[in-house]
Amino acid sequence: MMEANQNKAIAQLKGVGDGLRVVIDPSQSAELLQQELKKIFQPLNHLSINARVVIDTGEGLVDENLVKTLGAYLKENFKVGSVSGIPPRPSARKARMRQRELDTCWNTNQSEVLMMAGRVRSGQKITAKRHLVLMGDVNPGGEIIAGGDIVVLGSLRGIAACGQPENFNAIIFALDFRPSQIQIGPLVAAGPPGAPKQKAEFAHVENNAIVVDDYLEAGPFSKLPWPEKR
Amino acid sequence: MNGKTIVITSGKGGVGKSTATANIGAALAMEGNRVAVIDMDIGLRNLDVLLGLENRIVYTIVDAAKGRCKIKQAAIKDKKIDNLFLIPASQSDNKDVLTTEEITNLCEKLRKEFDFILLDCPAGIEKGFQNSVAAADEAVVICTPEVSSVRDADRVIGLLYARSITPKLVVNRIVPEMVERGDMLSHEDVVDILSIDLIGLVPMDEQVVISTNTGVPLVTQKDSKAGEALRRIAYRLNGQPDLPIEVPTVKKSFWKTKINFRFGGKK
Ligand SMILES: Nc1ncnc2c1ncn2[C@@H]1O[C@H](COP(=O)(O)OP(=O)(O)O)[C@@H](O)[C@H]1O
Ligand SMILES: [Mg+2]
């Protein structure tokens, strides 16, 4: 009883929507909880008969057995119709975790990115251990190489090799995508021939082949449920 | 006197370095500057032919740089243009005979005698190129509207930037008809890739070939399109950097829109 008087009640009747919802503190013993439930259900009298009861265990891990035990108790003593636990809602908890992750990702999740600005001219080469961001252009005959992804905020007209030596998940993105050759991991593709176009495209691997798609149309990362580290 | 040393370079051969050197040098001299044009293409000299001075060569740049003669002895005065001097390449020596130090020392001495020292750089990016660039304060990169020439010019531009030289660009041998048909890169295409300041656009002009054979620089003639374009490049190098750049066109009155390409700030 002492515990029940504290801020957080051991068991509480929360809403009677199309049934009875009882919020319990699953960390308490079944006996204690039964006592509390008795206090709640006795005053209800016949209202409890055949009622649909939902036992809400909050966001903690739901102990199936606890819900079963309490359900059996309620059915036997108060003739309730059905008793179920609230389907687990990990999302709320996970969302908070993920948000916390985002808030602190600078501390815990730094990506290794080489960020460069300028023009990579013929005969010049930039190599990045992981990701490479180039604010600038790669001229024909210029070369950029990365262990991870390559992002070119400008014209890519030279050679770009990402995911070196064998990361098939890496991508190559350019605002103006017209490389002479691209490599993703060990796969090689000749640059798209034809008229120069000014289009934001990206190359990625699909079924073991390099595919080039319109970046905004394909939105390769827009389907990710949550921002994640590359 | 504290002259300016300008290297005329391209990476690729046959794009018009020697033509540009002879004509820009002549135009600068006609403006009243003391000018030395130097053929750095040891073993393959031809600047002397362009200036019609091949029969006057006694000493060469190798002699001058190695102290085997005085600079005055190696510098051949032009037949017609006062103040224009040629220091010829040696034809017999190996192209690597000169050290970078010998060239830079020679250019230091020339600086005291001349307003402009133009170095006609050999093709390639080897020793001859390295020597020419080491001695230069400024650079003019010559490029034709061809993919391979643009590629080589780009390489050279990267090497010049690495030595803290900001080069200027000449696009030579433009055929406006072909550009109009889409069969030739336009100068915009070239500038788009090379992205350095343009200092001149020179049309393809058969007069160039004629003047090469007669040994009289084109800039001395009034009615040549290429000569006019080269003359204007000289003016831009000689204190008129903002003289508008004229685009060769198909029309009889052969200049179209006046443009002024400039990347980054003024130097
Ligand atoms: N604007 C031009 N129009 C026509 N022919 C040209 C032009 N510029 C250069 N040429 C020709 O191209 C060839 C190569 O020129 P040159 O100046 O010797 O090049 P480089 O010194 O770069 O090797 C020469 O035959 C020259 O007459
Ligand atoms: Mg030459």
mmCIF file with all atom_site columns, C-alpha atoms and ligand atoms in Angstrom, chain B residues 10 12-20 46 50 120 172-173 202-206 208-209 212 226, ligand 1:
data_model
loop_
_atom_site.group_PDB
_atom_site.id
_atom_site.type_symbol
_atom_site.label_atom_id
_atom_site.label_alt_id
_atom_site.label_comp_id
_atom_site.label_asym_id
_atom_site.label_entity_id
_atom_site.label_seq_id
_atom_site.pdbx_PDB_ins_code
_atom_site.Cartn_x
_atom_site.Cartn_y
_atom_site.Cartn_z
_atom_site.occupancy
_atom_site.B_iso_or_equiv
_atom_site.pdbx_formal_charge
_atom_site.auth_seq_id
_atom_site.auth_comp_id
_atom_site.auth_asym_id
_atom_site.auth_atom_id
_atom_site.pdbx_PDB_model_num
ATOM   1  C CA  . SER B 1 10  ? 51.504 23.598 -73.904 1.00 0.00 ? 10  SER B CA  1
ATOM   2  C CA  . LYS B 1 12  ? 51.506 18.914 -76.532 1.00 0.00 ? 12  LYS B CA  1
ATOM   3  C CA  . GLY B 1 13  ? 53.653 19.683 -79.554 1.00 0.00 ? 13  GLY B CA  1
ATOM   4  C CA  . GLY B 1 14  ? 52.561 21.447 -82.721 1.00 0.00 ? 14  GLY B CA  1
ATOM   5  C CA  . VAL B 1 15  ? 49.895 23.596 -81.106 1.00 0.00 ? 15  VAL B CA  1
ATOM   6  C CA  . GLY B 1 16  ? 51.577 26.927 -81.832 1.00 0.00 ? 16  GLY B CA  1
ATOM   7  C CA  . LYS B 1 17  ? 54.065 27.673 -79.062 1.00 0.00 ? 17  LYS B CA  1
ATOM   8  C CA  . SER B 1 18  ? 56.839 28.776 -81.396 1.00 0.00 ? 18  SER B CA  1
ATOM   9  C CA  . THR B 1 19  ? 54.417 30.724 -83.569 1.00 0.00 ? 19  THR B CA  1
ATOM   10 C CA  . ALA B 1 20  ? 53.064 32.484 -80.492 1.00 0.00 ? 20  ALA B CA  1
ATOM   11 C CA  . ASN B 1 46  ? 62.847 26.222 -85.112 1.00 0.00 ? 46  ASN B CA  1
ATOM   12 C CA  . LEU B 1 50  ? 60.060 31.547 -87.868 1.00 0.00 ? 50  LEU B CA  1
ATOM   13 C CA  . ASP B 1 120 ? 59.642 28.918 -76.174 1.00 0.00 ? 120 ASP B CA  1
ATOM   14 C CA  . ASN B 1 172 ? 44.912 28.679 -80.987 1.00 0.00 ? 172 ASN B CA  1
ATOM   15 C CA  . ARG B 1 173 ? 43.814 27.329 -84.358 1.00 0.00 ? 173 ARG B CA  1
ATOM   16 C CA  . VAL B 1 202 ? 43.631 32.868 -82.268 1.00 0.00 ? 202 VAL B CA  1
ATOM   17 C CA  . PRO B 1 203 ? 41.833 31.659 -85.398 1.00 0.00 ? 203 PRO B CA  1
ATOM   18 C CA  . MET B 1 204 ? 43.205 29.152 -87.840 1.00 0.00 ? 204 MET B CA  1
ATOM   19 C CA  . ASP B 1 205 ? 44.846 31.273 -90.513 1.00 0.00 ? 205 ASP B CA  1
ATOM   20 C CA  . GLU B 1 206 ? 46.783 30.085 -93.557 1.00 0.00 ? 206 GLU B CA  1
ATOM   21 C CA  . VAL B 1 208 ? 50.573 31.651 -90.364 1.00 0.00 ? 208 VAL B CA  1
ATOM   22 C CA  . VAL B 1 209 ? 52.035 29.014 -92.622 1.00 0.00 ? 209 VAL B CA  1
ATOM   23 C CA  . THR B 1 212 ? 56.545 30.729 -91.159 1.00 0.00 ? 212 THR B CA  1
ATOM   24 C CA  . ALA B 1 226 ? 45.798 35.468 -86.446 1.00 0.00 ? 226 ALA B CA  1
HETATM 25 N N1  . LIG C 2 .   ? 46.692 30.009 -85.908 1.00 0.00 ? 1   LIG C N1  1
HETATM 26 C C1  . LIG C 2 .   ? 47.254 29.142 -86.784 1.00 0.00 ? 1   LIG C C1  1
HETATM 27 N N2  . LIG C 2 .   ? 46.712 28.966 -88.001 1.00 0.00 ? 1   LIG C N2  1
HETATM 28 C C2  . LIG C 2 .   ? 47.281 28.093 -88.868 1.00 0.00 ? 1   LIG C C2  1
HETATM 29 N N3  . LIG C 2 .   ? 48.379 27.372 -88.626 1.00 0.00 ? 1   LIG C N3  1
HETATM 30 C C3  . LIG C 2 .   ? 48.960 27.507 -87.427 1.00 0.00 ? 1   LIG C C3  1
HETATM 31 C C4  . LIG C 2 .   ? 48.435 28.394 -86.443 1.00 0.00 ? 1   LIG C C4  1
HETATM 32 N N4  . LIG C 2 .   ? 49.226 28.315 -85.345 1.00 0.00 ? 1   LIG C N4  1
HETATM 33 C C5  . LIG C 2 .   ? 50.200 27.420 -85.639 1.00 0.00 ? 1   LIG C C5  1
HETATM 34 N N5  . LIG C 2 .   ? 50.040 26.934 -86.880 1.00 0.00 ? 1   LIG C N5  1
HETATM 35 C C6  . LIG C 2 .   ? 50.881 25.929 -87.542 1.00 0.00 ? 1   LIG C C6  1
HETATM 36 O O1  . LIG C 2 .   ? 50.971 24.793 -86.699 1.00 0.00 ? 1   LIG C O1  1
HETATM 37 C C7  . LIG C 2 .   ? 52.233 24.206 -86.773 1.00 0.00 ? 1   LIG C C7  1
HETATM 38 C C8  . LIG C 2 .   ? 52.850 24.092 -85.399 1.00 0.00 ? 1   LIG C C8  1
HETATM 39 O O2  . LIG C 2 .   ? 53.105 25.386 -84.888 1.00 0.00 ? 1   LIG C O2  1
HETATM 40 P P1  . LIG C 2 .   ? 54.328 25.666 -83.926 1.00 0.00 ? 1   LIG C P1  1
HETATM 41 O O3  . LIG C 2 .   ? 54.258 27.079 -83.548 1.00 0.00 ? 1   LIG C O3  1
HETATM 42 O O4  . LIG C 2 .   ? 55.596 25.175 -84.543 1.00 0.00 ? 1   LIG C O4  1
HETATM 43 O O5  . LIG C 2 .   ? 53.923 24.740 -82.719 1.00 0.00 ? 1   LIG C O5  1
HETATM 44 P P2  . LIG C 2 .   ? 54.812 24.255 -81.471 1.00 0.00 ? 1   LIG C P2  1
HETATM 45 O O6  . LIG C 2 .   ? 55.911 25.231 -81.307 1.00 0.00 ? 1   LIG C O6  1
HETATM 46 O O7  . LIG C 2 .   ? 53.830 24.261 -80.341 1.00 0.00 ? 1   LIG C O7  1
HETATM 47 O O8  . LIG C 2 .   ? 55.264 22.884 -81.773 1.00 0.00 ? 1   LIG C O8  1
HETATM 48 C C9  . LIG C 2 .   ? 53.065 25.079 -87.684 1.00 0.00 ? 1   LIG C C9  1
HETATM 49 O O9  . LIG C 2 .   ? 53.070 24.494 -88.966 1.00 0.00 ? 1   LIG C O9  1
HETATM 50 C C10 . LIG C 2 .   ? 52.301 26.376 -87.720 1.00 0.00 ? 1   LIG C C10 1
HETATM 51 O O10 . LIG C 2 .   ? 52.466 27.036 -88.943 1.00 0.00 ? 1   LIG C O10 1
#
